[in-house]
PDB file of N, CA and C in Angstrom:
ATOM      1  N   MET A   1    -189.760   6.118 -67.738  1.00 93.00           N
ATOM      2  CA  MET A   1    -190.624   4.967 -67.623  1.00 93.00           C
ATOM      3  C   MET A   1    -190.937   4.735 -66.151  1.00 93.00           C
ATOM      4  N   ALA A   2    -192.142   4.250 -65.897  1.00 96.00           N
ATOM      5  CA  ALA A   2    -192.552   3.891 -64.547  1.00 96.00           C
ATOM      6  C   ALA A   2    -193.302   2.563 -64.601  1.00 96.00           C
ATOM      7  N   ILE A   3    -193.191   1.808 -63.514  1.00 97.00           N
ATOM      8  CA  ILE A   3    -193.887   0.532 -63.382  1.00 97.00           C
ATOM      9  C   ILE A   3    -194.804   0.629 -62.172  1.00 97.00           C
ATOM     10  N   GLY A   4    -196.055   0.267 -62.360  1.00 97.00           N
ATOM     11  CA  GLY A   4    -197.026   0.297 -61.275  1.00 97.00           C
ATOM     12  C   GLY A   4    -198.328  -0.321 -61.733  1.00 97.00           C
ATOM     13  N   ASP A   5    -199.212  -0.601 -60.815  1.00 97.00           N
ATOM     14  CA  ASP A   5    -200.503  -1.206 -61.139  1.00 97.00           C
ATOM     15  C   ASP A   5    -201.540  -0.103 -61.335  1.00 97.00           C
ATOM     16  N   VAL A   6    -201.702   0.376 -62.565  1.00 97.00           N
ATOM     17  CA  VAL A   6    -202.590   1.516 -62.825  1.00 97.00           C
ATOM     18  C   VAL A   6    -204.059   1.114 -62.998  1.00 97.00           C
ATOM     19  N   ASN A   7    -204.331  -0.193 -63.141  1.00 97.00           N
ATOM     20  CA  ASN A   7    -205.727  -0.611 -63.282  1.00 97.00           C
ATOM     21  C   ASN A   7    -206.190  -1.510 -62.139  1.00 97.00           C
ATOM     22  N   SER A   8    -205.402  -1.583 -61.072  1.00 94.00           N
ATOM     23  CA  SER A   8    -205.775  -2.266 -59.824  1.00 94.00           C
ATOM     24  C   SER A   8    -206.166  -3.728 -60.016  1.00 94.00           C
ATOM     25  N   ASP A   9    -205.447  -4.422 -60.919  1.00 96.00           N
ATOM     26  CA  ASP A   9    -205.719  -5.850 -61.105  1.00 96.00           C
ATOM     27  C   ASP A   9    -204.636  -6.728 -60.483  1.00 96.00           C
ATOM     28  N   GLY A  10    -203.653  -6.108 -59.824  1.00 96.00           N
ATOM     29  CA  GLY A  10    -202.587  -6.858 -59.181  1.00 96.00           C
ATOM     30  C   GLY A  10    -201.386  -7.143 -60.063  1.00 96.00           C
ATOM     31  N   ALA A  11    -201.469  -6.846 -61.355  1.00 97.00           N
ATOM     32  CA  ALA A  11    -200.356  -7.077 -62.283  1.00 97.00           C
ATOM     33  C   ALA A  11    -199.657  -5.751 -62.576  1.00 97.00           C
ATOM     34  N   PRO A  12    -198.322  -5.754 -62.645  1.00 98.00           N
ATOM     35  CA  PRO A  12    -197.607  -4.514 -62.956  1.00 98.00           C
ATOM     36  C   PRO A  12    -197.867  -4.052 -64.384  1.00 98.00           C
ATOM     37  N   ASP A  13    -198.016  -2.742 -64.540  1.00 98.00           N
ATOM     38  CA  ASP A  13    -198.224  -2.106 -65.836  1.00 98.00           C
ATOM     39  C   ASP A  13    -197.042  -1.185 -66.122  1.00 98.00           C
ATOM     40  N   LEU A  14    -196.860  -0.819 -67.390  1.00 97.00           N
ATOM     41  CA  LEU A  14    -195.788   0.085 -67.800  1.00 97.00           C
ATOM     42  C   LEU A  14    -196.372   1.408 -68.261  1.00 97.00           C
ATOM     43  N   VAL A  15    -195.699   2.509 -67.900  1.00 96.00           N
ATOM     44  CA  VAL A  15    -196.060   3.834 -68.385  1.00 96.00           C
ATOM     45  C   VAL A  15    -194.771   4.462 -68.918  1.00 96.00           C
ATOM     46  N   VAL A  16    -194.782   4.845 -70.193  1.00 93.00           N
ATOM     47  CA  VAL A  16    -193.585   5.348 -70.851  1.00 93.00           C
ATOM     48  C   VAL A  16    -193.859   6.730 -71.417  1.00 93.00           C
ATOM     49  N   ALA A  17    -192.982   7.704 -71.097  1.00 89.00           N
ATOM     50  CA  ALA A  17    -193.089   9.059 -71.646  1.00 89.00           C
ATOM     51  C   ALA A  17    -192.466   9.058 -73.036  1.00 89.00           C
ATOM     52  N   GLU A  18    -193.185   9.638 -73.999  1.00 80.00           N
ATOM     53  CA  GLU A  18    -192.694   9.680 -75.377  1.00 80.00           C
ATOM     54  C   GLU A  18    -192.794  11.100 -75.916  1.00 80.00           C
ATOM     55  N   ALA A  19    -191.641  11.697 -76.146  1.00 70.00           N
ATOM     56  CA  ALA A  19    -191.593  13.038 -76.722  1.00 70.00           C
ATOM     57  C   ALA A  19    -191.907  12.969 -78.211  1.00 70.00           C
ATOM     58  N   ALA A  20    -192.434  14.061 -78.734  1.00 60.00           N
ATOM     59  CA  ALA A  20    -192.675  14.155 -80.170  1.00 60.00           C
ATOM     60  C   ALA A  20    -191.313  14.154 -80.869  1.00 60.00           C
ATOM     61  N   VAL A  21    -191.126  13.270 -81.811  1.00 59.00           N
ATOM     62  CA  VAL A  21    -189.842  13.119 -82.479  1.00 59.00           C
ATOM     63  C   VAL A  21    -189.600  14.280 -83.440  1.00 59.00           C
ATOM     64  N   LEU A  22    -188.447  14.888 -83.330  1.00 51.00           N
ATOM     65  CA  LEU A  22    -187.988  15.944 -84.236  1.00 51.00           C
ATOM     66  C   LEU A  22    -188.896  17.167 -84.282  1.00 51.00           C
ATOM     67  N   SER A  23    -189.664  17.376 -83.244  1.00 53.00           N
ATOM     68  CA  SER A  23    -190.492  18.574 -83.214  1.00 53.00           C
ATOM     69  C   SER A  23    -190.677  19.015 -81.775  1.00 53.00           C
ATOM     70  N   TYR A  24    -191.071  20.244 -81.604  1.00 58.00           N
ATOM     71  CA  TYR A  24    -191.253  20.806 -80.265  1.00 58.00           C
ATOM     72  C   TYR A  24    -192.746  20.876 -79.998  1.00 58.00           C
ATOM     73  N   ASN A  25    -193.360  19.712 -79.920  1.00 67.00           N
ATOM     74  CA  ASN A  25    -194.807  19.621 -79.763  1.00 67.00           C
ATOM     75  C   ASN A  25    -195.163  18.817 -78.530  1.00 67.00           C
ATOM     76  N   ASP A  26    -196.451  18.806 -78.206  1.00 74.00           N
ATOM     77  CA  ASP A  26    -196.919  17.981 -77.106  1.00 74.00           C
ATOM     78  C   ASP A  26    -196.556  16.525 -77.379  1.00 74.00           C
ATOM     79  N   GLY A  27    -196.343  15.789 -76.318  1.00 84.00           N
ATOM     80  CA  GLY A  27    -196.017  14.377 -76.425  1.00 84.00           C
ATOM     81  C   GLY A  27    -197.115  13.532 -75.822  1.00 84.00           C
ATOM     82  N   THR A  28    -196.763  12.317 -75.472  1.00 88.00           N
ATOM     83  CA  THR A  28    -197.724  11.394 -74.891  1.00 88.00           C
ATOM     84  C   THR A  28    -197.053  10.571 -73.802  1.00 88.00           C
ATOM     85  N   VAL A  29    -197.875   9.955 -72.974  1.00 91.00           N
ATOM     86  CA  VAL A  29    -197.434   8.820 -72.188  1.00 91.00           C
ATOM     87  C   VAL A  29    -198.203   7.628 -72.722  1.00 91.00           C
ATOM     88  N   SER A  30    -197.486   6.531 -72.884  1.00 93.00           N
ATOM     89  CA  SER A  30    -198.105   5.295 -73.346  1.00 93.00           C
ATOM     90  C   SER A  30    -198.263   4.365 -72.156  1.00 93.00           C
ATOM     91  N   VAL A  31    -199.457   3.822 -72.000  1.00 96.00           N
ATOM     92  CA  VAL A  31    -199.758   2.893 -70.924  1.00 96.00           C
ATOM     93  C   VAL A  31    -199.931   1.512 -71.537  1.00 96.00           C
ATOM     94  N   LEU A  32    -199.168   0.555 -71.018  1.00 97.00           N
ATOM     95  CA  LEU A  32    -199.273  -0.837 -71.450  1.00 97.00           C
ATOM     96  C   LEU A  32    -199.685  -1.655 -70.239  1.00 97.00           C
ATOM     97  N   LEU A  33    -200.904  -2.159 -70.259  1.00 98.00           N
ATOM     98  CA  LEU A  33    -201.429  -2.924 -69.129  1.00 98.00           C
ATOM     99  C   LEU A  33    -200.816  -4.323 -69.122  1.00 98.00           C
ATOM    100  N   GLY A  34    -200.328  -4.728 -67.950  1.00 98.00           N
ATOM    101  CA  GLY A  34    -199.680  -6.028 -67.820  1.00 98.00           C
ATOM    102  C   GLY A  34    -200.674  -7.155 -67.653  1.00 98.00           C
ATOM    103  N   HIS A  35    -200.271  -8.322 -68.160  1.00 98.00           N
ATOM    104  CA  HIS A  35    -201.096  -9.522 -68.029  1.00 98.00           C
ATOM    105  C   HIS A  35    -200.713 -10.340 -66.802  1.00 98.00           C
ATOM    106  N   GLY A  36    -199.617  -9.957 -66.127  1.00 96.00           N
ATOM    107  CA  GLY A  36    -199.181 -10.680 -64.945  1.00 96.00           C
ATOM    108  C   GLY A  36    -198.228 -11.819 -65.231  1.00 96.00           C
ATOM    109  N   ASP A  37    -197.915 -12.025 -66.506  1.00 97.00           N
ATOM    110  CA  ASP A  37    -197.002 -13.110 -66.888  1.00 97.00           C
ATOM    111  C   ASP A  37    -195.770 -12.585 -67.630  1.00 97.00           C
ATOM    112  N   GLY A  38    -195.525 -11.265 -67.515  1.00 95.00           N
ATOM    113  CA  GLY A  38    -194.386 -10.661 -68.211  1.00 95.00           C
ATOM    114  C   GLY A  38    -194.716 -10.139 -69.594  1.00 95.00           C
ATOM    115  N   THR A  39    -195.977 -10.261 -70.004  1.00 97.00           N
ATOM    116  CA  THR A  39    -196.399  -9.713 -71.289  1.00 97.00           C
ATOM    117  C   THR A  39    -197.362  -8.553 -71.036  1.00 97.00           C
ATOM    118  N   PHE A  40    -197.543  -7.743 -72.089  1.00 97.00           N
ATOM    119  CA  PHE A  40    -198.345  -6.530 -71.960  1.00 97.00           C
ATOM    120  C   PHE A  40    -199.286  -6.396 -73.137  1.00 97.00           C
ATOM    121  N   GLY A  41    -200.397  -5.695 -72.910  1.00 97.00           N
ATOM    122  CA  GLY A  41    -201.375  -5.442 -73.959  1.00 97.00           C
ATOM    123  C   GLY A  41    -200.942  -4.306 -74.868  1.00 97.00           C
ATOM    124  N   THR A  42    -201.788  -3.978 -75.800  1.00 96.00           N
ATOM    125  CA  THR A  42    -201.563  -2.883 -76.726  1.00 96.00           C
ATOM    126  C   THR A  42    -201.525  -1.562 -75.967  1.00 96.00           C
ATOM    127  N   LYS A  43    -200.650  -0.668 -76.383  1.00 94.00           N
ATOM    128  CA  LYS A  43    -200.507   0.607 -75.678  1.00 94.00           C
ATOM    129  C   LYS A  43    -201.703   1.523 -75.916  1.00 94.00           C
ATOM    130  N   SER A  44    -201.981   2.322 -74.906  1.00 95.00           N
ATOM    131  CA  SER A  44    -202.958   3.409 -74.997  1.00 95.00           C
ATOM    132  C   SER A  44    -202.195   4.693 -74.720  1.00 95.00           C
ATOM    133  N   ASP A  45    -202.387   5.710 -75.556  1.00 93.00           N
ATOM    134  CA  ASP A  45    -201.663   6.966 -75.426  1.00 93.00           C
ATOM    135  C   ASP A  45    -202.537   8.041 -74.793  1.00 93.00           C
ATOM    136  N   PHE A  46    -201.896   8.848 -73.938  1.00 94.00           N
ATOM    137  CA  PHE A  46    -202.564   9.968 -73.270  1.00 94.00           C
ATOM    138  C   PHE A  46    -201.684  11.190 -73.450  1.00 94.00           C
ATOM    139  N   GLY A  47    -202.285  12.323 -73.851  1.00 90.00           N
ATOM    140  CA  GLY A  47    -201.552  13.543 -74.157  1.00 90.00           C
ATOM    141  C   GLY A  47    -200.923  14.184 -72.934  1.00 90.00           C
ATOM    142  N   THR A  48    -199.695  14.685 -73.126  1.00 89.00           N
ATOM    143  CA  THR A  48    -198.965  15.404 -72.086  1.00 89.00           C
ATOM    144  C   THR A  48    -198.592  16.779 -72.625  1.00 89.00           C
ATOM    145  N   GLY A  49    -197.778  17.477 -71.876  1.00 85.00           N
ATOM    146  CA  GLY A  49    -197.243  18.755 -72.334  1.00 85.00           C
ATOM    147  C   GLY A  49    -196.086  18.535 -73.296  1.00 85.00           C
ATOM    148  N   ILE A  50    -195.353  19.601 -73.561  1.00 84.00           N
ATOM    149  CA  ILE A  50    -194.273  19.585 -74.549  1.00 84.00           C
ATOM    150  C   ILE A  50    -193.138  18.667 -74.103  1.00 84.00           C
ATOM    151  N   ASN A  51    -192.783  17.741 -74.974  1.00 84.00           N
ATOM    152  CA  ASN A  51    -191.646  16.835 -74.817  1.00 84.00           C
ATOM    153  C   ASN A  51    -191.490  16.270 -73.404  1.00 84.00           C
ATOM    154  N   PRO A  52    -192.340  15.327 -73.015  1.00 88.00           N
ATOM    155  CA  PRO A  52    -192.233  14.731 -71.688  1.00 88.00           C
ATOM    156  C   PRO A  52    -190.898  14.014 -71.510  1.00 88.00           C
ATOM    157  N   THR A  53    -190.310  14.158 -70.326  1.00 86.00           N
ATOM    158  CA  THR A  53    -189.000  13.561 -70.079  1.00 86.00           C
ATOM    159  C   THR A  53    -189.036  12.495 -68.998  1.00 86.00           C
ATOM    160  N   GLY A  54    -190.092  12.412 -68.240  1.00 89.00           N
ATOM    161  CA  GLY A  54    -190.187  11.412 -67.192  1.00 89.00           C
ATOM    162  C   GLY A  54    -191.598  11.319 -66.662  1.00 89.00           C
ATOM    163  N   VAL A  55    -191.898  10.203 -66.000  1.00 94.00           N
ATOM    164  CA  VAL A  55    -193.247   9.985 -65.479  1.00 94.00           C
ATOM    165  C   VAL A  55    -193.159   9.261 -64.137  1.00 94.00           C
ATOM    166  N   ALA A  56    -194.080   9.593 -63.242  1.00 97.00           N
ATOM    167  CA  ALA A  56    -194.198   8.921 -61.951  1.00 97.00           C
ATOM    168  C   ALA A  56    -195.647   8.522 -61.737  1.00 97.00           C
ATOM    169  N   ILE A  57    -195.835   7.431 -61.007  1.00 97.00           N
ATOM    170  CA  ILE A  57    -197.168   6.931 -60.674  1.00 97.00           C
ATOM    171  C   ILE A  57    -197.384   7.116 -59.177  1.00 97.00           C
ATOM    172  N   GLY A  58    -198.513   7.688 -58.805  1.00 97.00           N
ATOM    173  CA  GLY A  58    -198.846   7.864 -57.389  1.00 97.00           C
ATOM    174  C   GLY A  58    -200.269   8.369 -57.255  1.00 97.00           C
ATOM    175  N   ASP A  59    -200.816   8.253 -56.077  1.00 97.00           N
ATOM    176  CA  ASP A  59    -202.179   8.718 -55.824  1.00 97.00           C
ATOM    177  C   ASP A  59    -202.112  10.152 -55.293  1.00 97.00           C
ATOM    178  N   VAL A  60    -202.178  11.126 -56.188  1.00 97.00           N
ATOM    179  CA  VAL A  60    -201.984  12.523 -55.782  1.00 97.00           C
ATOM    180  C   VAL A  60    -203.246  13.180 -55.225  1.00 97.00           C
ATOM    181  N   ASN A  61    -204.419  12.595 -55.455  1.00 97.00           N
ATOM    182  CA  ASN A  61    -205.645  13.205 -54.938  1.00 97.00           C
ATOM    183  C   ASN A  61    -206.353  12.332 -53.902  1.00 97.00           C
ATOM    184  N   ASP A  62    -205.664  11.304 -53.402  1.00 97.00           N
ATOM    185  CA  ASP A  62    -206.143  10.487 -52.287  1.00 97.00           C
ATOM    186  C   ASP A  62    -207.509   9.849 -52.536  1.00 97.00           C
ATOM    187  N   ASP A  63    -207.702   9.342 -53.775  1.00 97.00           N
ATOM    188  CA  ASP A  63    -208.952   8.656 -54.084  1.00 97.00           C
ATOM    189  C   ASP A  63    -208.745   7.151 -54.288  1.00 97.00           C
ATOM    190  N   ALA A  64    -207.541   6.661 -53.987  1.00 96.00           N
ATOM    191  CA  ALA A  64    -207.155   5.249 -54.111  1.00 96.00           C
ATOM    192  C   ALA A  64    -206.915   4.809 -55.552  1.00 96.00           C
ATOM    193  N   ASN A  65    -206.979   5.730 -56.520  1.00 97.00           N
ATOM    194  CA  ASN A  65    -206.661   5.413 -57.911  1.00 97.00           C
ATOM    195  C   ASN A  65    -205.288   5.965 -58.259  1.00 97.00           C
ATOM    196  N   PRO A  66    -204.444   5.174 -58.931  1.00 97.00           N
ATOM    197  CA  PRO A  66    -203.135   5.671 -59.343  1.00 97.00           C
ATOM    198  C   PRO A  66    -203.268   6.805 -60.364  1.00 97.00           C
ATOM    199  N   ASP A  67    -202.490   7.856 -60.168  1.00 98.00           N
ATOM    200  CA  ASP A  67    -202.450   9.011 -61.061  1.00 98.00           C
ATOM    201  C   ASP A  67    -201.062   9.090 -61.690  1.00 98.00           C
ATOM    202  N   LEU A  68    -200.930   9.890 -62.746  1.00 97.00           N
ATOM    203  CA  LEU A  68    -199.641  10.091 -63.405  1.00 97.00           C
ATOM    204  C   LEU A  68    -199.201  11.539 -63.246  1.00 97.00           C
ATOM    205  N   VAL A  69    -197.923  11.718 -62.959  1.00 96.00           N
ATOM    206  CA  VAL A  69    -197.302  13.043 -62.955  1.00 96.00           C
ATOM    207  C   VAL A  69    -196.165  12.986 -63.963  1.00 96.00           C
ATOM    208  N   VAL A  70    -196.210  13.887 -64.939  1.00 93.00           N
ATOM    209  CA  VAL A  70    -195.248  13.867 -66.038  1.00 93.00           C
ATOM    210  C   VAL A  70    -194.418  15.138 -66.027  1.00 93.00           C
ATOM    211  N   ALA A  71    -193.103  14.982 -66.024  1.00 90.00           N
ATOM    212  CA  ALA A  71    -192.197  16.121 -66.174  1.00 90.00           C
ATOM    213  C   ALA A  71    -192.052  16.398 -67.660  1.00 90.00           C
ATOM    214  N   ASN A  72    -192.382  17.615 -68.037  1.00 85.00           N
ATOM    215  CA  ASN A  72    -192.259  18.007 -69.439  1.00 85.00           C
ATOM    216  C   ASN A  72    -190.927  18.713 -69.647  1.00 85.00           C
ATOM    217  N   ASN A  73    -190.670  19.164 -70.838  1.00 77.00           N
ATOM    218  CA  ASN A  73    -189.413  19.827 -71.178  1.00 77.00           C
ATOM    219  C   ASN A  73    -188.915  20.660 -70.010  1.00 77.00           C
ATOM    220  N   THR A  74    -187.734  20.327 -69.506  1.00 64.00           N
ATOM    221  CA  THR A  74    -187.222  20.962 -68.298  1.00 64.00           C
ATOM    222  C   THR A  74    -186.938  22.442 -68.476  1.00 64.00           C
ATOM    223  N   HIS A  75    -186.830  22.919 -69.703  1.00 67.00           N
ATOM    224  CA  HIS A  75    -186.540  24.340 -69.917  1.00 67.00           C
ATOM    225  C   HIS A  75    -187.773  25.216 -69.730  1.00 67.00           C
ATOM    226  N   ASN A  76    -188.971  24.627 -69.861  1.00 71.00           N
ATOM    227  CA  ASN A  76    -190.173  25.437 -69.623  1.00 71.00           C
ATOM    228  C   ASN A  76    -190.762  25.189 -68.239  1.00 71.00           C
ATOM    229  N   GLY A  77    -190.253  24.203 -67.518  1.00 77.00           N
ATOM    230  CA  GLY A  77    -190.642  23.977 -66.136  1.00 77.00           C
ATOM    231  C   GLY A  77    -192.103  23.662 -65.914  1.00 77.00           C
ATOM    232  N   LYS A  78    -192.683  22.761 -66.693  1.00 86.00           N
ATOM    233  CA  LYS A  78    -194.091  22.407 -66.501  1.00 86.00           C
ATOM    234  C   LYS A  78    -194.248  20.934 -66.165  1.00 86.00           C
ATOM    235  N   LEU A  79    -195.247  20.666 -65.342  1.00 91.00           N
ATOM    236  CA  LEU A  79    -195.655  19.311 -65.010  1.00 91.00           C
ATOM    237  C   LEU A  79    -197.068  19.090 -65.527  1.00 91.00           C
ATOM    238  N   SER A  80    -197.329  17.896 -66.004  1.00 93.00           N
ATOM    239  CA  SER A  80    -198.691  17.507 -66.350  1.00 93.00           C
ATOM    240  C   SER A  80    -199.151  16.479 -65.334  1.00 93.00           C
ATOM    241  N   VAL A  81    -200.346  16.674 -64.784  1.00 96.00           N
ATOM    242  CA  VAL A  81    -200.938  15.720 -63.856  1.00 96.00           C
ATOM    243  C   VAL A  81    -202.174  15.144 -64.524  1.00 96.00           C
ATOM    244  N   MET A  82    -202.247  13.814 -64.545  1.00 97.00           N
ATOM    245  CA  MET A  82    -203.400  13.121 -65.119  1.00 97.00           C
ATOM    246  C   MET A  82    -203.991  12.223 -64.047  1.00 97.00           C
ATOM    247  N   LEU A  83    -205.184  12.560 -63.614  1.00 98.00           N
ATOM    248  CA  LEU A  83    -205.853  11.781 -62.577  1.00 98.00           C
ATOM    249  C   LEU A  83    -206.355  10.468 -63.157  1.00 98.00           C
ATOM    250  N   GLY A  84    -206.114   9.392 -62.413  1.00 98.00           N
ATOM    251  CA  GLY A  84    -206.510   8.066 -62.876  1.00 98.00           C
ATOM    252  C   GLY A  84    -207.960   7.754 -62.595  1.00 98.00           C
ATOM    253  N   ASN A  85    -208.536   6.953 -63.478  1.00 98.00           N
ATOM    254  CA  ASN A  85    -209.916   6.496 -63.307  1.00 98.00           C
ATOM    255  C   ASN A  85    -209.985   5.144 -62.597  1.00 98.00           C
ATOM    256  N   GLY A  86    -208.823   4.535 -62.320  1.00 96.00           N
ATOM    257  CA  GLY A  86    -208.771   3.254 -61.628  1.00 96.00           C
ATOM    258  C   GLY A  86    -208.842   2.046 -62.531  1.00 96.00           C
ATOM    259  N   ASP A  87    -209.021   2.267 -63.835  1.00 97.00           N
ATOM    260  CA  ASP A  87    -209.136   1.164 -64.786  1.00 97.00           C
ATOM    261  C   ASP A  87    -208.038   1.180 -65.847  1.00 97.00           C
ATOM    262  N   GLY A  88    -206.983   1.958 -65.588  1.00 97.00           N
ATOM    263  CA  GLY A  88    -205.898   2.067 -66.565  1.00 97.00           C
ATOM    264  C   GLY A  88    -206.067   3.208 -67.541  1.00 97.00           C
ATOM    265  N   THR A  89    -207.123   3.992 -67.371  1.00 97.00           N
ATOM    266  CA  THR A  89    -207.318   5.189 -68.188  1.00 97.00           C
ATOM    267  C   THR A  89    -207.147   6.416 -67.300  1.00 97.00           C
ATOM    268  N   PHE A  90    -206.944   7.570 -67.954  1.00 97.00           N
ATOM    269  CA  PHE A  90    -206.641   8.786 -67.218  1.00 97.00           C
ATOM    270  C   PHE A  90    -207.417   9.960 -67.780  1.00 97.00           C
ATOM    271  N   GLN A  91    -207.735  10.910 -66.915  1.00 97.00           N
ATOM    272  CA  GLN A  91    -208.444  12.111 -67.331  1.00 97.00           C
ATOM    273  C   GLN A  91    -207.494  13.043 -68.088  1.00 97.00           C
ATOM    274  N   THR A  92    -208.072  14.024 -68.759  1.00 95.00           N
ATOM    275  CA  THR A  92    -207.284  15.016 -69.475  1.00 95.00           C
ATOM    276  C   THR A  92    -206.341  15.705 -68.513  1.00 95.00           C
ATOM    277  N   ARG A  93    -205.152  15.974 -68.969  1.00 94.00           N
ATOM    278  CA  ARG A  93    -204.100  16.534 -68.116  1.00 94.00           C
ATOM    279  C   ARG A  93    -204.437  17.930 -67.614  1.00 94.00           C
ATOM    280  N   THR A  94    -203.855  18.254 -66.476  1.00 95.00           N
ATOM    281  CA  THR A  94    -203.805  19.615 -65.960  1.00 95.00           C
ATOM    282  C   THR A  94    -202.336  19.966 -65.843  1.00 95.00           C
ATOM    283  N   ASP A  95    -201.925  21.088 -66.428  1.00 92.00           N
ATOM    284  CA  ASP A  95    -200.522  21.500 -66.401  1.00 92.00           C
ATOM    285  C   ASP A  95    -200.280  22.476 -65.264  1.00 92.00           C
ATOM    286  N   TYR A  96    -199.108  22.338 -64.647  1.00 92.00           N
ATOM    287  CA  TYR A  96    -198.687  23.214 -63.558  1.00 92.00           C
ATOM    288  C   TYR A  96    -197.317  23.780 -63.889  1.00 92.00           C
ATOM    289  N   GLN A  97    -197.155  25.068 -63.634  1.00 88.00           N
ATOM    290  CA  GLN A  97    -195.867  25.716 -63.858  1.00 88.00           C
ATOM    291  C   GLN A  97    -194.976  25.476 -62.648  1.00 88.00           C
ATOM    292  N   THR A  98    -193.736  25.087 -62.886  1.00 84.00           N
ATOM    293  CA  THR A  98    -192.738  24.962 -61.852  1.00 84.00           C
ATOM    294  C   THR A  98    -191.557  25.842 -62.238  1.00 84.00           C
ATOM    295  N   GLU A  99    -190.540  25.842 -61.459  1.00 75.00           N
ATOM    296  CA  GLU A  99    -189.360  26.651 -61.773  1.00 75.00           C
ATOM    297  C   GLU A  99    -188.554  25.953 -62.872  1.00 75.00           C
ATOM    298  N   PRO A 100    -188.352  26.607 -64.024  1.00 66.00           N
ATOM    299  CA  PRO A 100    -187.578  25.971 -65.094  1.00 66.00           C
ATOM    300  C   PRO A 100    -186.111  25.839 -64.697  1.00 66.00           C
ATOM    301  N   ILE A 101    -185.472  24.849 -65.277  1.00 62.00           N
ATOM    302  CA  ILE A 101    -184.035  24.661 -65.068  1.00 62.00           C
ATOM    303  C   ILE A 101    -183.294  25.654 -65.946  1.00 62.00           C
ATOM    304  N   GLN A 102    -182.388  26.391 -65.347  1.00 65.00           N
ATOM    305  CA  GLN A 102    -181.615  27.387 -66.089  1.00 65.00           C
ATOM    306  C   GLN A 102    -180.365  26.729 -66.678  1.00 65.00           C
ATOM    307  N   PRO A 103    -180.111  26.957 -67.969  1.00 63.00           N
ATOM    308  CA  PRO A 103    -178.890  26.406 -68.560  1.00 63.00           C
ATOM    309  C   PRO A 103    -177.652  27.017 -67.915  1.00 63.00           C
ATOM    310  N   ARG A 104    -176.605  26.233 -67.833  1.00 64.00           N
ATOM    311  CA  ARG A 104    -175.349  26.724 -67.244  1.00 64.00           C
ATOM    312  C   ARG A 104    -174.456  27.314 -68.283  1.00 64.00           C
TER     313      ARG A 104
END
């Protein structure tokens, strides 16, 4: 889970990584836009790679819009990057291969 202002309205928003339950399929990140009073709107889901395990919010392309970086199943070593549109929505993911974690 990550907390950040993904729609630039000054209120904190929530982004939660959700793996596909009981299957080895692509997952989602759910974005819940904050109202600024401790409550949140209905979630919007955005597709990620296989079984996302964590998410970070940051401006990775220097356009002043918050983007999402999602760590997917650590055994396949992939990251999904979703560029933000500045309004709480995100573009289709781009996956990047990283070094997978080797089991001990």
